[in-house]
CSV table of N, CA and C in Angstrom, one decimal:
chain,number,residue,atom,x,y,z
A,12,MET,N,0.7,-1.0,0.0
A,12,MET,CA,0.3,-0.1,-0.2
A,12,MET,C,0.9,1.2,0.2
A,13,PRO,N,0.8,2.0,-1.1
A,13,PRO,CA,1.5,3.4,-1.0
A,13,PRO,C,1.8,4.4,0.2
A,14,THR,N,2.3,5.1,0.5
A,14,THR,CA,2.2,5.9,1.6
A,14,THR,C,1.3,6.9,1.3
A,15,LEU,N,0.7,8.0,1.9
A,15,LEU,CA,0.0,9.2,1.6
A,15,LEU,C,0.5,10.2,1.4
A,16,PRO,N,0.6,10.8,0.6
A,16,PRO,CA,1.7,12.0,0.0
A,16,PRO,C,1.3,13.4,1.5
A,17,LEU,N,-0.1,13.2,2.1
A,17,LEU,CA,-0.6,14.2,3.4
A,17,LEU,C,-1.5,13.7,4.1
A,18,SER,N,-1.2,13.7,5.2
A,18,SER,CA,-2.0,13.3,6.6
A,18,SER,C,-3.5,13.3,6.1
A,19,LEU,N,-4.2,12.4,6.7
A,19,LEU,CA,-5.7,12.2,6.6
A,19,LEU,C,-6.4,13.6,7.3
A,20,ASN,N,-5.9,14.2,8.0
A,20,ASN,CA,-6.6,15.3,8.6
A,20,ASN,C,-6.4,16.4,7.1
A,21,ALA,N,-5.2,16.6,6.8
A,21,ALA,CA,-5.1,17.5,5.6
A,21,ALA,C,-5.7,17.1,4.2
A,22,ILE,N,-5.9,15.9,3.9
A,22,ILE,CA,-6.6,15.6,2.9
A,22,ILE,C,-8.2,15.8,3.5
A,23,CYS,N,-9.2,15.8,4.5
A,23,CYS,CA,-10.1,15.7,5.0
A,23,CYS,C,-10.0,17.6,4.6
A,24,GLY,N,-9.6,18.2,5.2
A,24,GLY,CA,-9.5,19.4,5.1
A,24,GLY,C,-9.8,20.2,3.7
A,25,LEU,N,-9.2,19.5,2.8
A,25,LEU,CA,-9.3,20.2,1.6
A,25,LEU,C,-10.6,19.5,1.0
A,26,ALA,N,-10.7,18.2,1.5
A,26,ALA,CA,-12.1,17.7,0.7
A,26,ALA,C,-13.8,18.1,1.2
A,27,CYS,N,-13.4,19.1,2.5
A,27,CYS,CA,-14.3,19.7,3.4
A,27,CYS,C,-13.9,21.3,2.8
A,28,GLU,N,-13.2,21.5,2.1
A,28,GLU,CA,-13.1,23.5,1.8
A,28,GLU,C,-13.9,23.8,1.0
A,29,PRO,N,-15.1,25.0,1.6
A,29,PRO,CA,-15.6,25.6,0.4
A,29,PRO,C,-15.3,26.6,-0.6
A,30,THR,N,-14.2,26.6,-0.6
A,30,THR,CA,-13.6,27.3,-1.7
A,30,THR,C,-13.3,26.6,-2.8
A,31,LEU,N,-13.6,25.2,-2.6
A,31,LEU,CA,-13.0,24.2,-3.6
A,31,LEU,C,-13.9,23.6,-4.5
A,32,LEU,N,-15.3,23.5,-3.8
A,32,LEU,CA,-16.7,22.9,-4.2
A,32,LEU,C,-17.2,23.7,-5.1
A,33,PRO,N,-17.1,25.0,-5.5
A,33,PRO,CA,-17.5,25.7,-6.7
A,33,PRO,C,-16.6,25.3,-7.7
A,34,ARG,N,-15.6,25.2,-7.7
A,34,ARG,CA,-15.0,24.7,-9.0
A,34,ARG,C,-15.1,23.1,-9.3
A,35,VAL,N,-15.1,22.4,-8.2
A,35,VAL,CA,-15.0,20.9,-8.5
A,35,VAL,C,-16.6,20.6,-9.3
A,36,ARG,N,-17.6,21.4,-8.8
A,36,ARG,CA,-19.1,21.4,-9.5
A,36,ARG,C,-19.0,21.9,-10.8
A,37,MET,N,-18.2,22.9,-11.4
A,37,MET,CA,-17.9,23.6,-12.6
A,37,MET,C,-17.4,22.2,-13.4
A,38,ALA,N,-16.2,21.8,-12.6
A,38,ALA,CA,-15.4,20.6,-13.7
A,38,ALA,C,-16.1,19.5,-13.8
A,39,ILE,N,-17.0,19.4,-12.9
A,39,ILE,CA,-17.9,17.9,-13.1
A,39,ILE,C,-19.0,18.3,-14.4
A,40,ALA,N,-19.5,19.5,-14.3
A,40,ALA,CA,-20.2,19.7,-15.2
A,40,ALA,C,-19.6,19.8,-16.6
A,41,MET,N,-18.1,20.4,-16.9
A,41,MET,CA,-17.6,20.4,-18.0
A,41,MET,C,-17.0,18.7,-18.0
A,42,VAL,N,-16.8,18.1,-17.2
A,42,VAL,CA,-16.5,16.6,-17.8
A,42,VAL,C,-17.6,15.9,-18.1
A,43,ALA,N,-18.9,15.8,-17.8
A,43,ALA,CA,-19.9,15.1,-18.4
A,43,ALA,C,-20.5,15.9,-19.9
A,44,GLN,N,-20.2,17.0,-20.0
A,44,GLN,CA,-20.1,17.3,-21.7
A,44,GLN,C,-19.2,16.6,-22.3
A,45,GLU,N,-18.2,16.3,-21.8
A,45,GLU,CA,-17.1,15.5,-22.2
A,45,GLU,C,-17.6,14.7,-22.8
A,46,VAL,N,-18.2,13.7,-21.6
A,46,VAL,CA,-18.4,12.5,-21.9
A,46,VAL,C,-19.7,12.3,-22.8
A,47,PHE,N,-20.7,13.2,-23.0
A,47,PHE,CA,-21.5,13.3,-23.8
A,47,PHE,C,-20.9,13.0,-25.2
A,48,ALA,N,-20.1,13.9,-25.3
A,48,ALA,CA,-19.3,14.0,-27.1
A,48,ALA,C,-18.8,12.5,-27.4
A,49,GLU,N,-18.0,11.6,-26.2
A,49,GLU,CA,-17.8,10.3,-26.5
A,49,GLU,C,-18.2,9.2,-27.7
A,50,SER,N,-17.8,8.6,-28.4
A,50,SER,CA,-17.9,7.5,-29.2
A,50,SER,C,-19.1,6.5,-28.2
A,51,PRO,N,-20.0,6.1,-28.7
A,51,PRO,CA,-20.6,4.8,-27.8
A,51,PRO,C,-19.8,3.8,-27.8
A,52,GLU,N,-18.6,3.6,-28.6
A,52,GLU,CA,-17.9,2.4,-28.0
A,52,GLU,C,-17.0,2.8,-27.2
A,53,THR,N,-16.6,3.8,-26.4
A,53,THR,CA,-15.9,3.8,-25.4
A,53,THR,C,-15.9,2.7,-24.5
A,54,PRO,N,-15.3,2.5,-24.3
A,54,PRO,CA,-15.3,1.3,-23.1
A,54,PRO,C,-15.8,1.6,-21.7
A,55,GLY,N,-17.4,1.2,-21.3
A,55,GLY,CA,-18.1,1.5,-20.4
A,55,GLY,C,-18.7,2.4,-20.6
A,56,TYR,N,-19.4,3.0,-21.8
A,56,TYR,CA,-19.9,4.2,-22.2
A,56,TYR,C,-21.6,4.2,-21.5
A,57,PRO,N,-21.8,3.2,-21.5
A,57,PRO,CA,-23.5,3.2,-21.1
A,57,PRO,C,-23.1,3.5,-19.7
A,58,ALA,N,-22.4,3.6,-18.6
A,58,ALA,CA,-22.5,3.9,-17.4
A,58,ALA,C,-21.7,5.3,-17.3
A,59,ARG,N,-20.9,5.5,-18.0
A,59,ARG,CA,-20.5,6.6,-18.1
A,59,ARG,C,-21.4,8.1,-18.8
A,60,TRP,N,-22.4,7.7,-19.3
A,60,TRP,CA,-23.3,8.6,-20.1
A,60,TRP,C,-24.0,9.0,-19.2
A,61,ASN,N,-24.5,7.6,-18.3
A,61,ASN,CA,-25.7,7.9,-17.5
A,61,ASN,C,-25.0,8.7,-16.3
A,62,LEU,N,-23.9,8.5,-15.8
A,62,LEU,CA,-23.6,9.4,-14.8
A,62,LEU,C,-23.3,10.8,-15.3
A,63,SER,N,-23.0,11.2,-16.4
A,63,SER,CA,-23.2,12.3,-17.2
A,63,SER,C,-24.5,13.2,-16.8
A,64,LYS,N,-25.6,12.1,-17.4
A,64,LYS,CA,-26.6,12.8,-17.2
A,64,LYS,C,-27.2,13.1,-16.0
A,65,THR,N,-26.8,12.2,-14.9
A,65,THR,CA,-27.1,12.5,-13.4
A,65,THR,C,-26.3,13.8,-12.7
A,66,VAL,N,-25.7,13.9,-13.0
A,66,VAL,CA,-24.7,15.3,-12.4
A,66,VAL,C,-24.3,16.4,-13.7
A,67,LEU,N,-25.0,16.6,-14.7
A,67,LEU,CA,-24.5,17.7,-15.6
A,67,LEU,C,-24.7,18.5,-15.1
A,68,SER,N,-25.8,18.7,-13.9
A,68,SER,CA,-25.8,20.2,-13.3
A,68,SER,C,-25.9,19.8,-11.7
A,69,PRO,N,-25.0,19.5,-11.3
A,69,PRO,CA,-24.5,18.8,-10.2
A,69,PRO,C,-25.2,19.8,-8.8
A,70,THR,N,-25.7,19.3,-8.1
A,70,THR,CA,-26.3,20.0,-6.5
A,70,THR,C,-25.0,20.2,-5.8
A,71,GLU,N,-24.5,20.8,-4.9
A,71,GLU,CA,-24.1,21.0,-4.1
A,71,GLU,C,-23.7,19.8,-3.4
A,72,PRO,N,-24.9,19.0,-3.3
A,72,PRO,CA,-24.8,17.7,-2.1
A,72,PRO,C,-24.0,16.8,-3.3
A,73,GLN,N,-24.2,16.6,-4.1
A,73,GLN,CA,-23.5,15.9,-5.5
A,73,GLN,C,-22.3,16.0,-5.5
A,74,ALA,N,-22.2,17.4,-5.4
A,74,ALA,CA,-20.6,17.7,-5.7
A,74,ALA,C,-19.7,17.4,-4.4
A,75,ALA,N,-20.3,17.4,-3.8
A,75,ALA,CA,-19.6,17.4,-2.0
A,75,ALA,C,-19.6,15.9,-1.7
A,76,GLN,N,-20.6,15.3,-2.5
A,76,GLN,CA,-20.3,13.8,-2.0
A,76,GLN,C,-19.0,13.2,-3.4
A,77,MET,N,-18.9,13.8,-4.4
A,77,MET,CA,-17.9,13.2,-5.3
A,77,MET,C,-16.6,13.7,-5.0
A,78,MET,N,-16.8,15.0,-4.3
A,78,MET,CA,-15.4,15.6,-3.8
A,78,MET,C,-14.4,14.8,-3.2
A,79,VAL,N,-14.9,14.0,-2.0
A,79,VAL,CA,-14.3,13.0,-1.2
A,79,VAL,C,-13.5,12.4,-1.9
A,80,GLY,N,-13.7,11.7,-3.1
A,80,GLY,CA,-13.4,10.8,-3.9
A,80,GLY,C,-12.5,11.3,-5.1
A,81,ILE,N,-12.7,12.6,-5.4
A,81,ILE,CA,-12.0,13.4,-6.1
A,81,ILE,C,-10.1,13.7,-5.4
A,82,VAL,N,-10.6,14.2,-4.4
A,82,VAL,CA,-9.6,14.8,-3.6
A,82,VAL,C,-8.8,13.6,-3.1
A,83,ALA,N,-9.1,12.2,-2.9
A,83,ALA,CA,-8.6,11.0,-2.4
A,83,ALA,C,-7.8,10.4,-3.6
A,84,SER,N,-8.0,11.1,-5.0
A,84,SER,CA,-7.5,10.3,-5.7
A,84,SER,C,-6.1,10.6,-6.5
A,85,PRO,N,-5.3,9.5,-6.9
A,85,PRO,CA,-4.0,10.1,-7.0
A,85,PRO,C,-3.6,11.3,-7.7
A,86,PRO,N,-4.4,12.1,-8.7
A,86,PRO,CA,-4.0,12.9,-9.2
A,86,PRO,C,-4.2,14.0,-8.8
A,87,MET,N,-5.2,14.3,-7.6
A,87,MET,CA,-5.3,15.4,-6.6
A,87,MET,C,-4.8,15.4,-5.2
A,88,LEU,N,-4.2,14.3,-5.2
A,88,LEU,CA,-3.1,14.1,-3.9
A,88,LEU,C,-2.0,14.5,-4.2
A,89,ALA,N,-1.4,14.1,-5.2
A,89,ALA,CA,0.0,14.6,-6.1
A,89,ALA,C,-0.4,16.0,-5.6
A,90,ALA,N,-1.3,16.7,-6.4
A,90,ALA,CA,-1.7,18.4,-6.4
A,90,ALA,C,-1.4,18.7,-5.7
A,91,ALA,N,-2.2,18.3,-4.4
A,91,ALA,CA,-2.3,19.0,-2.9
A,91,ALA,C,-0.9,18.4,-2.3
A,92,ALA,N,0.0,17.6,-2.7
A,92,ALA,CA,1.1,17.4,-2.0
A,92,ALA,C,1.9,18.4,-2.8
A,93,SER,N,1.8,18.7,-3.7
A,93,SER,CA,2.6,19.9,-4.5
A,93,SER,C,2.6,21.0,-4.0
A,94,ALA,N,0.8,21.2,-3.7
A,94,ALA,CA,0.9,22.5,-3.1
A,94,ALA,C,1.4,22.7,-1.6
A,95,ALA,N,1.3,21.6,-1.0
A,95,ALA,CA,1.8,21.5,0.5
A,95,ALA,C,3.2,21.7,0.5
A,96,ALA,N,4.1,21.2,-0.7
A,96,ALA,CA,5.7,21.2,-0.7
A,96,ALA,C,5.9,22.7,-1.2
A,97,GLY,N,5.5,23.4,-2.1
A,97,GLY,CA,5.8,25.0,-2.3
A,97,GLY,C,4.9,25.5,-1.4
A,98,GLY,N,4.8,25.4,0.0
A,98,GLY,CA,4.4,26.1,1.2
A,98,GLY,C,3.2,26.2,1.3
A,99,ALA,N,1.8,26.0,0.8
A,99,ALA,CA,0.7,26.3,0.9
A,99,ALA,C,0.2,25.4,2.3
A,100,THR,N,-0.2,26.3,3.2
A,100,THR,CA,-0.5,25.4,4.7
A,100,THR,C,-1.8,25.8,4.9
A,101,GLY,N,-2.9,24.4,5.3
A,101,GLY,CA,-4.1,24.5,5.3
A,101,GLY,C,-4.9,24.6,4.0
A,102,PRO,N,-6.3,24.3,4.5
A,102,PRO,CA,-7.0,23.7,3.2
A,102,PRO,C,-7.3,25.1,2.3
A,103,VAL,N,-7.2,26.1,2.6
A,103,VAL,CA,-7.9,27.3,1.9
A,103,VAL,C,-6.3,27.8,0.6
A,104,ALA,N,-5.5,27.7,1.5
A,104,ALA,CA,-4.5,27.9,0.4
A,104,ALA,C,-3.9,26.6,-0.3
A,105,MET,N,-4.3,25.5,-0.1
A,105,MET,CA,-3.9,24.2,-0.9
A,105,MET,C,-5.2,24.2,-1.8
A,106,ALA,N,-6.4,24.3,-1.4
A,106,ALA,CA,-7.5,24.5,-2.5
A,106,ALA,C,-6.9,25.7,-3.6
A,107,ALA,N,-6.8,26.9,-3.4
A,107,ALA,CA,-6.0,27.7,-4.5
A,107,ALA,C,-4.9,27.4,-4.8
A,108,ALA,N,-3.9,26.6,-4.4
A,108,ALA,CA,-2.9,26.2,-5.3
A,108,ALA,C,-3.3,25.3,-6.6
A,109,ILE,N,-4.0,24.4,-6.3
A,109,ILE,CA,-4.6,23.4,-7.3
A,109,ILE,C,-5.1,24.2,-8.3
A,110,THR,N,-4.8,23.6,-9.6
A,110,THR,CA,-4.9,24.6,-11.0
A,110,THR,C,-6.5,23.9,-11.4
A,111,ASP,N,-7.2,24.6,-12.0
A,111,ASP,CA,-8.5,24.0,-12.9
A,111,ASP,C,-7.9,22.8,-13.3
A,112,GLU,N,-7.0,22.8,-14.5
A,112,GLU,CA,-6.5,21.7,-15.0
A,112,GLU,C,-6.0,20.3,-14.4
A,113,GLU,N,-5.8,20.6,-13.3
A,113,GLU,CA,-5.6,19.4,-12.3
A,113,GLU,C,-7.0,19.0,-11.4
A,114,ILE,N,-7.5,20.0,-11.3
A,114,ILE,CA,-9.2,19.6,-11.2
A,114,ILE,C,-9.8,18.6,-12.4
A,115,LEU,N,-9.7,19.0,-13.0
A,115,LEU,CA,-10.3,18.5,-14.6
A,115,LEU,C,-9.6,17.3,-14.3
A,116,GLY,N,-8.4,17.4,-14.4
A,116,GLY,CA,-7.9,15.6,-14.8
A,116,GLY,C,-8.1,14.8,-13.7
A,117,ALA,N,-8.3,15.4,-12.7
A,117,ALA,CA,-8.6,14.0,-11.3
A,117,ALA,C,-10.2,13.9,-11.7
A,118,ILE,N,-11.4,14.5,-11.9
A,118,ILE,CA,-12.4,14.3,-12.4
A,118,ILE,C,-12.6,13.2,-13.9
A,119,ARG,N,-11.3,13.7,-14.6
A,119,ARG,CA,-11.4,12.7,-15.8
A,119,ARG,C,-10.9,11.1,-15.2
A,120,THR,N,-10.2,11.3,-14.6
A,120,THR,CA,-9.5,10.0,-13.9
A,120,THR,C,-10.1,9.2,-13.4
A,121,GLY,N,-11.0,9.4,-12.2
A,121,GLY,CA,-11.9,8.9,-11.8
A,121,GLY,C,-13.4,8.9,-12.0
A,122,TRP,N,-13.9,9.4,-13.3
A,122,TRP,CA,-15.3,9.1,-13.8
A,122,TRP,C,-15.6,7.8,-14.1
A,123,ASN,N,-14.9,7.0,-14.4
A,123,ASN,CA,-15.2,5.7,-14.5
A,123,ASN,C,-15.5,5.1,-12.9
A,124,ALA,N,-14.4,5.0,-12.3
A,124,ALA,CA,-14.7,4.7,-11.1
A,124,ALA,C,-15.9,4.9,-10.2
A,125,VAL,N,-16.5,6.5,-10.3
A,125,VAL,CA,-17.6,6.9,-10.1
A,125,VAL,C,-19.0,6.6,-10.9
A,126,ALA,N,-18.7,6.2,-11.7
A,126,ALA,CA,-19.7,5.8,-12.7
A,126,ALA,C,-20.2,4.4,-12.7
A,127,GLY,N,-19.1,3.4,-11.8
A,127,GLY,CA,-19.2,2.0,-11.7
A,127,GLY,C,-18.8,1.0,-12.7
A,128,VAL,N,-17.7,2.1,-13.6
A,128,VAL,CA,-17.1,1.3,-14.8
A,128,VAL,C,-16.2,0.3,-14.3
A,129,SER,N,-16.3,-1.0,-14.5
A,129,SER,CA,-15.2,-2.2,-13.6
A,129,SER,C,-13.9,-1.9,-14.6
A,130,PRO,N,-12.9,-1.9,-14.0
A,130,PRO,CA,-11.4,-1.6,-14.2
A,130,PRO,C,-11.2,-2.3,-15.4
A,131,SER,N,-11.4,-3.5,-15.3
A,131,SER,CA,-11.0,-5.0,-16.0
A,131,SER,C,-11.7,-5.1,-17.0
A,132,SER,N,-13.3,-4.6,-16.8
A,132,SER,CA,-13.8,-4.5,-18.4
A,132,SER,C,-13.4,-3.2,-19.5
A,133,ALA,N,-12.9,-2.5,-18.9
A,133,ALA,CA,-12.6,-1.0,-19.4
A,133,ALA,C,-11.0,-1.5,-20.4
A,134,ALA,N,-10.4,-2.1,-19.3
A,134,ALA,CA,-9.2,-2.9,-20.1
A,134,ALA,C,-9.2,-4.1,-21.0
A,135,GLU,N,-10.1,-4.5,-20.9
A,135,GLU,CA,-10.5,-5.9,-21.8
A,135,GLU,C,-11.0,-5.4,-23.2
A,136,THR,N,-11.7,-4.1,-22.7
A,136,THR,CA,-12.4,-3.8,-24.3
A,136,THR,C,-11.5,-2.9,-25.1
A,137,THR,N,-10.6,-1.7,-24.0
A,137,THR,CA,-9.3,-1.2,-25.0
A,137,THR,C,-8.3,-2.4,-25.6
A,138,ALA,N,-8.1,-3.5,-24.8
A,138,ALA,CA,-7.4,-4.5,-25.5
A,138,ALA,C,-7.8,-5.0,-26.6
A,139,ILE,N,-8.9,-5.1,-26.8
A,139,ILE,CA,-9.6,-5.5,-27.8
A,139,ILE,C,-9.7,-4.6,-29.4
A,140,GLU,N,-9.9,-3.7,-28.9
A,140,GLU,CA,-9.8,-2.7,-29.9
A,140,GLU,C,-8.4,-2.1,-30.2
A,141,GLU,N,-7.2,-2.4,-29.5
A,141,GLU,CA,-5.9,-2.3,-30.4
A,141,GLU,C,-5.8,-3.6,-30.7
A,142,THR,N,-6.2,-4.9,-30.7
A,142,THR,CA,-6.1,-6.1,-31.8
A,142,THR,C,-6.4,-6.0,-32.9
A,143,GLU,N,-7.7,-4.8,-33.1
A,143,GLU,CA,-8.9,-4.7,-33.8
A,143,GLU,C,-8.2,-3.8,-35.3
A,144,THR,N,-7.3,-3.4,-34.7
A,144,THR,CA,-6.4,-2.1,-35.5
A,144,THR,C,-5.2,-2.5,-36.0
């Protein structure tokens, strides 16, 4: 099991940071639009599309629920650790130091998991597509 780059208290503080929530809500809506534009052949597309439909206009409780998983994802943990290493202390400073692209990247990375797409089925579909080309 990998070592956490930040303490659980720091991660929890960031996940509960109210200044980060509106940015996460907008990023969720933007990624949902990207998923709508995907090919139906995308691995896990039905579940990915359904999540997009559900969260296209995420309510604050939906975004808050997703934020815990987003902040705990490897891309956001790395961004938060980088912010902390750069001198950001406390959740407000860490949230301000995390870029919009880092938030979008974390949501894109975690979309399948939140949608319930099995990592093994997505990998199998990708492997089949690669052998067909």
